Amino acid sequence: METLVSVQVGNSITDPITVNSGLRQGNFLSSILFKVVLEKVIREMKIELHEDTRLQDTLISLLGYADDIVLMEGFQDMLKILFSRLYKAASKVGLYVNEERMEYMFLSRWGLPFCQFIKIDHYEFKYLGTILTEKIM
């Protein structure tokens, strides 16, 4: 099936262009291909699990759902390292972090601010239909 697209640049629209490669948005292969590539990224990160990062009885540093990734670490420095690994591994396969949609929240088990010197942009997130706040710990 031939796919034609036009591109709008400013107020002008180009003549139709034939697209010969890639998958259309919504194609069932798109999500499968994305999962395969994301799996490669996660394996490339070589995540080390630490005792302080637990979800009940399971050590965990990364959760992924669809195109969302949650990084979890007990220490700010380790979280920065984990994010750096994600960024590098993703860029190797042509994926990039959307900084406009990226959000972060630091939590403490003791109800104290995780780091006094870090500006926290959000105190509440809606993630996968669940409200997460700093009080969940």
PDB file of C-alpha atoms in Angstrom:
ATOM      1  CA  MET A   1       0.000   0.000   0.000  1.00  0.00           C
ATOM      2  CA  GLU A   2       1.466   3.342  -1.023  1.00  0.00           C
ATOM      3  CA  THR A   3       1.478   6.044   1.638  1.00  0.00           C
ATOM      4  CA  LEU A   4       1.538   9.711   0.689  1.00  0.00           C
ATOM      5  CA  VAL A   5       2.166  12.546   3.125  1.00  0.00           C
ATOM      6  CA  SER A   6       2.329  16.312   2.898  1.00  0.00           C
ATOM      7  CA  VAL A   7       4.356  18.427   5.287  1.00  0.00           C
ATOM      8  CA  GLN A   8       3.277  21.819   6.557  1.00  0.00           C
ATOM      9  CA  VAL A   9       6.119  24.321   6.954  1.00  0.00           C
ATOM     10  CA  GLY A  10       4.884  27.635   8.294  1.00  0.00           C
ATOM     11  CA  ASN A  11       1.843  28.483   6.170  1.00  0.00           C
ATOM     12  CA  SER A  12       2.933  26.376   3.176  1.00  0.00           C
ATOM     13  CA  ILE A  13       2.124  22.733   2.489  1.00  0.00           C
ATOM     14  CA  THR A  14       4.463  20.630   0.355  1.00  0.00           C
ATOM     15  CA  ASP A  15       3.386  18.490  -2.566  1.00  0.00           C
ATOM     16  CA  PRO A  16       2.607  14.885  -1.557  1.00  0.00           C
ATOM     17  CA  ILE A  17       5.672  12.741  -0.809  1.00  0.00           C
ATOM     18  CA  THR A  18       5.722   8.928  -1.032  1.00  0.00           C
ATOM     19  CA  VAL A  19       6.792   7.184   2.189  1.00  0.00           C
ATOM     20  CA  ASN A  20       8.568   3.900   1.453  1.00  0.00           C
ATOM     21  CA  SER A  21       9.753   2.776   4.885  1.00  0.00           C
ATOM     22  CA  GLY A  22       8.689   2.708   8.516  1.00  0.00           C
ATOM     23  CA  LEU A  23       5.440   1.792  10.203  1.00  0.00           C
ATOM     24  CA  ARG A  24       2.295   3.864  10.359  1.00  0.00           C
ATOM     25  CA  GLN A  25       1.290   5.134  13.761  1.00  0.00           C
ATOM     26  CA  GLY A  26      -1.196   2.691  15.267  1.00  0.00           C
ATOM     27  CA  ASN A  27       0.150  -0.296  13.324  1.00  0.00           C
ATOM     28  CA  PHE A  28       0.233  -3.329  15.658  1.00  0.00           C
ATOM     29  CA  LEU A  29       3.889  -3.910  14.733  1.00  0.00           C
ATOM     30  CA  SER A  30       4.805  -0.462  16.101  1.00  0.00           C
ATOM     31  CA  SER A  31       4.197  -1.453  19.717  1.00  0.00           C
ATOM     32  CA  ILE A  32       5.971  -4.807  19.306  1.00  0.00           C
ATOM     33  CA  LEU A  33       8.987  -3.158  17.693  1.00  0.00           C
ATOM     34  CA  PHE A  34       9.082  -0.494  20.409  1.00  0.00           C
ATOM     35  CA  LYS A  35       9.019  -3.167  23.150  1.00  0.00           C
ATOM     36  CA  VAL A  36      11.883  -5.071  21.521  1.00  0.00           C
ATOM     37  CA  VAL A  37      13.983  -1.910  21.241  1.00  0.00           C
ATOM     38  CA  LEU A  38      13.133  -0.804  24.793  1.00  0.00           C
ATOM     39  CA  GLU A  39      14.119  -4.247  26.108  1.00  0.00           C
ATOM     40  CA  LYS A  40      17.510  -3.787  24.427  1.00  0.00           C
ATOM     41  CA  VAL A  41      17.877  -0.374  26.084  1.00  0.00           C
ATOM     42  CA  ILE A  42      17.046  -1.770  29.531  1.00  0.00           C
ATOM     43  CA  ARG A  43      19.507  -4.662  29.148  1.00  0.00           C
ATOM     44  CA  GLU A  44      22.201  -2.242  27.952  1.00  0.00           C
ATOM     45  CA  MET A  45      21.765  -0.209  31.154  1.00  0.00           C
ATOM     46  CA  LYS A  46      23.198  -3.095  33.238  1.00  0.00           C
ATOM     47  CA  ILE A  47      21.133  -2.208  36.284  1.00  0.00           C
ATOM     48  CA  GLU A  48      22.586  -3.096  39.666  1.00  0.00           C
ATOM     49  CA  LEU A  49      19.994  -3.736  42.353  1.00  0.00           C
ATOM     50  CA  HIS A  50      20.576  -2.264  45.818  1.00  0.00           C
ATOM     51  CA  GLU A  51      19.074  -3.369  49.110  1.00  0.00           C
ATOM     52  CA  ASP A  52      17.481   0.031  49.730  1.00  0.00           C
ATOM     53  CA  THR A  53      15.349  -0.085  46.566  1.00  0.00           C
ATOM     54  CA  ARG A  54      12.507  -2.472  47.371  1.00  0.00           C
ATOM     55  CA  LEU A  55       8.940  -2.972  46.307  1.00  0.00           C
ATOM     56  CA  GLN A  56       7.659  -5.219  49.076  1.00  0.00           C
ATOM     57  CA  ASP A  57      10.143  -8.138  48.967  1.00  0.00           C
ATOM     58  CA  THR A  58      11.503  -7.486  45.472  1.00  0.00           C
ATOM     59  CA  LEU A  59      14.607  -5.428  44.683  1.00  0.00           C
ATOM     60  CA  ILE A  60      13.753  -3.054  41.859  1.00  0.00           C
ATOM     61  CA  SER A  61      15.267  -0.009  40.136  1.00  0.00           C
ATOM     62  CA  LEU A  62      13.171   0.313  36.984  1.00  0.00           C
ATOM     63  CA  LEU A  63       9.511  -0.084  36.081  1.00  0.00           C
ATOM     64  CA  GLY A  64       8.313   0.173  32.513  1.00  0.00           C
ATOM     65  CA  TYR A  65       4.828   0.366  31.058  1.00  0.00           C
ATOM     66  CA  ALA A  66       4.093   1.172  27.405  1.00  0.00           C
ATOM     67  CA  ASP A  67       6.423   4.118  26.689  1.00  0.00           C
ATOM     68  CA  ASP A  68       6.817   5.184  30.340  1.00  0.00           C
ATOM     69  CA  ILE A  69       9.823   4.342  32.476  1.00  0.00           C
ATOM     70  CA  VAL A  70      10.085   4.863  36.226  1.00  0.00           C
ATOM     71  CA  LEU A  71      13.580   4.870  37.732  1.00  0.00           C
ATOM     72  CA  MET A  72      13.867   4.204  41.465  1.00  0.00           C
ATOM     73  CA  GLU A  73      16.950   4.548  43.624  1.00  0.00           C
ATOM     74  CA  GLY A  74      17.623   5.172  47.288  1.00  0.00           C
ATOM     75  CA  PHE A  75      20.341   7.753  46.690  1.00  0.00           C
ATOM     76  CA  GLN A  76      20.394  10.809  44.447  1.00  0.00           C
ATOM     77  CA  ASP A  77      23.853  10.020  43.051  1.00  0.00           C
ATOM     78  CA  MET A  78      22.781   6.494  42.103  1.00  0.00           C
ATOM     79  CA  LEU A  79      19.627   7.848  40.440  1.00  0.00           C
ATOM     80  CA  LYS A  80      21.748  10.218  38.333  1.00  0.00           C
ATOM     81  CA  ILE A  81      23.940   7.289  37.261  1.00  0.00           C
ATOM     82  CA  LEU A  82      20.874   5.218  36.392  1.00  0.00           C
ATOM     83  CA  PHE A  83      19.379   8.072  34.338  1.00  0.00           C
ATOM     84  CA  SER A  84      22.696   8.608  32.554  1.00  0.00           C
ATOM     85  CA  ARG A  85      22.766   4.921  31.602  1.00  0.00           C
ATOM     86  CA  LEU A  86      19.185   5.141  30.326  1.00  0.00           C
ATOM     87  CA  TYR A  87      19.968   8.260  28.289  1.00  0.00           C
ATOM     88  CA  LYS A  88      23.087   6.730  26.693  1.00  0.00           C
ATOM     89  CA  ALA A  89      21.503   3.343  25.958  1.00  0.00           C
ATOM     90  CA  ALA A  90      18.368   4.930  24.475  1.00  0.00           C
ATOM     91  CA  SER A  91      20.294   7.340  22.256  1.00  0.00           C
ATOM     92  CA  LYS A  92      22.285   4.428  20.789  1.00  0.00           C
ATOM     93  CA  VAL A  93      19.069   3.041  19.278  1.00  0.00           C
ATOM     94  CA  GLY A  94      17.574   6.394  18.280  1.00  0.00           C
ATOM     95  CA  LEU A  95      15.294   6.925  21.295  1.00  0.00           C
ATOM     96  CA  TYR A  96      15.417  10.161  23.252  1.00  0.00           C
ATOM     97  CA  VAL A  97      14.006  11.405  26.534  1.00  0.00           C
ATOM     98  CA  ASN A  98      11.230  13.940  26.050  1.00  0.00           C
ATOM     99  CA  GLU A  99      12.362  16.551  28.565  1.00  0.00           C
ATOM    100  CA  GLU A 100       9.055  18.433  28.293  1.00  0.00           C
ATOM    101  CA  ARG A 101       7.161  15.366  29.530  1.00  0.00           C
ATOM    102  CA  MET A 102       9.789  14.169  32.000  1.00  0.00           C
ATOM    103  CA  GLU A 103       8.796  14.468  35.641  1.00  0.00           C
ATOM    104  CA  TYR A 104      10.554  13.535  38.831  1.00  0.00           C
ATOM    105  CA  MET A 105       9.717  13.209  42.486  1.00  0.00           C
ATOM    106  CA  PHE A 106      12.008  12.421  45.408  1.00  0.00           C
ATOM    107  CA  LEU A 107      10.564  10.523  48.328  1.00  0.00           C
ATOM    108  CA  SER A 108      11.893   9.689  51.767  1.00  0.00           C
ATOM    109  CA  ARG A 109      10.884   6.823  54.043  1.00  0.00           C
ATOM    110  CA  TRP A 110      11.001   9.175  57.000  1.00  0.00           C
ATOM    111  CA  GLY A 111       8.704  11.842  55.556  1.00  0.00           C
ATOM    112  CA  LEU A 112      11.592  14.306  55.247  1.00  0.00           C
ATOM    113  CA  PRO A 113      12.614  16.058  52.045  1.00  0.00           C
ATOM    114  CA  PHE A 114      15.032  13.763  50.209  1.00  0.00           C
ATOM    115  CA  CYS A 115      17.519  16.545  49.512  1.00  0.00           C
ATOM    116  CA  GLN A 116      17.124  20.092  50.764  1.00  0.00           C
ATOM    117  CA  PHE A 117      19.032  21.600  47.840  1.00  0.00           C
ATOM    118  CA  ILE A 118      17.026  20.011  45.019  1.00  0.00           C
ATOM    119  CA  LYS A 119      14.123  21.937  43.569  1.00  0.00           C
ATOM    120  CA  ILE A 120      11.154  19.581  43.453  1.00  0.00           C
ATOM    121  CA  ASP A 121       8.810  20.555  40.648  1.00  0.00           C
ATOM    122  CA  HIS A 122       5.949  18.267  41.570  1.00  0.00           C
ATOM    123  CA  TYR A 123       4.599  16.947  44.834  1.00  0.00           C
ATOM    124  CA  GLU A 124       1.875  14.859  43.241  1.00  0.00           C
ATOM    125  CA  PHE A 125       1.695  12.736  40.107  1.00  0.00           C
ATOM    126  CA  LYS A 126      -1.054  10.819  38.409  1.00  0.00           C
ATOM    127  CA  TYR A 127       0.670   7.724  37.071  1.00  0.00           C
ATOM    128  CA  LEU A 128      -1.295   4.928  35.384  1.00  0.00           C
ATOM    129  CA  GLY A 129      -4.476   6.221  37.003  1.00  0.00           C
ATOM    130  CA  THR A 130      -3.047   6.321  40.542  1.00  0.00           C
ATOM    131  CA  ILE A 131      -2.239   9.481  42.476  1.00  0.00           C
ATOM    132  CA  LEU A 132       1.277   9.297  43.921  1.00  0.00           C
ATOM    133  CA  THR A 133       2.294  11.800  46.589  1.00  0.00           C
ATOM    134  CA  GLU A 134       5.225  12.335  48.917  1.00  0.00           C
ATOM    135  CA  LYS A 135       3.115  10.756  51.681  1.00  0.00           C
ATOM    136  CA  ILE A 136       2.999   7.255  50.136  1.00  0.00           C
ATOM    137  CA  MET A 137       6.081   6.134  52.008  1.00  0.00           C
TER     138      MET A 137
END
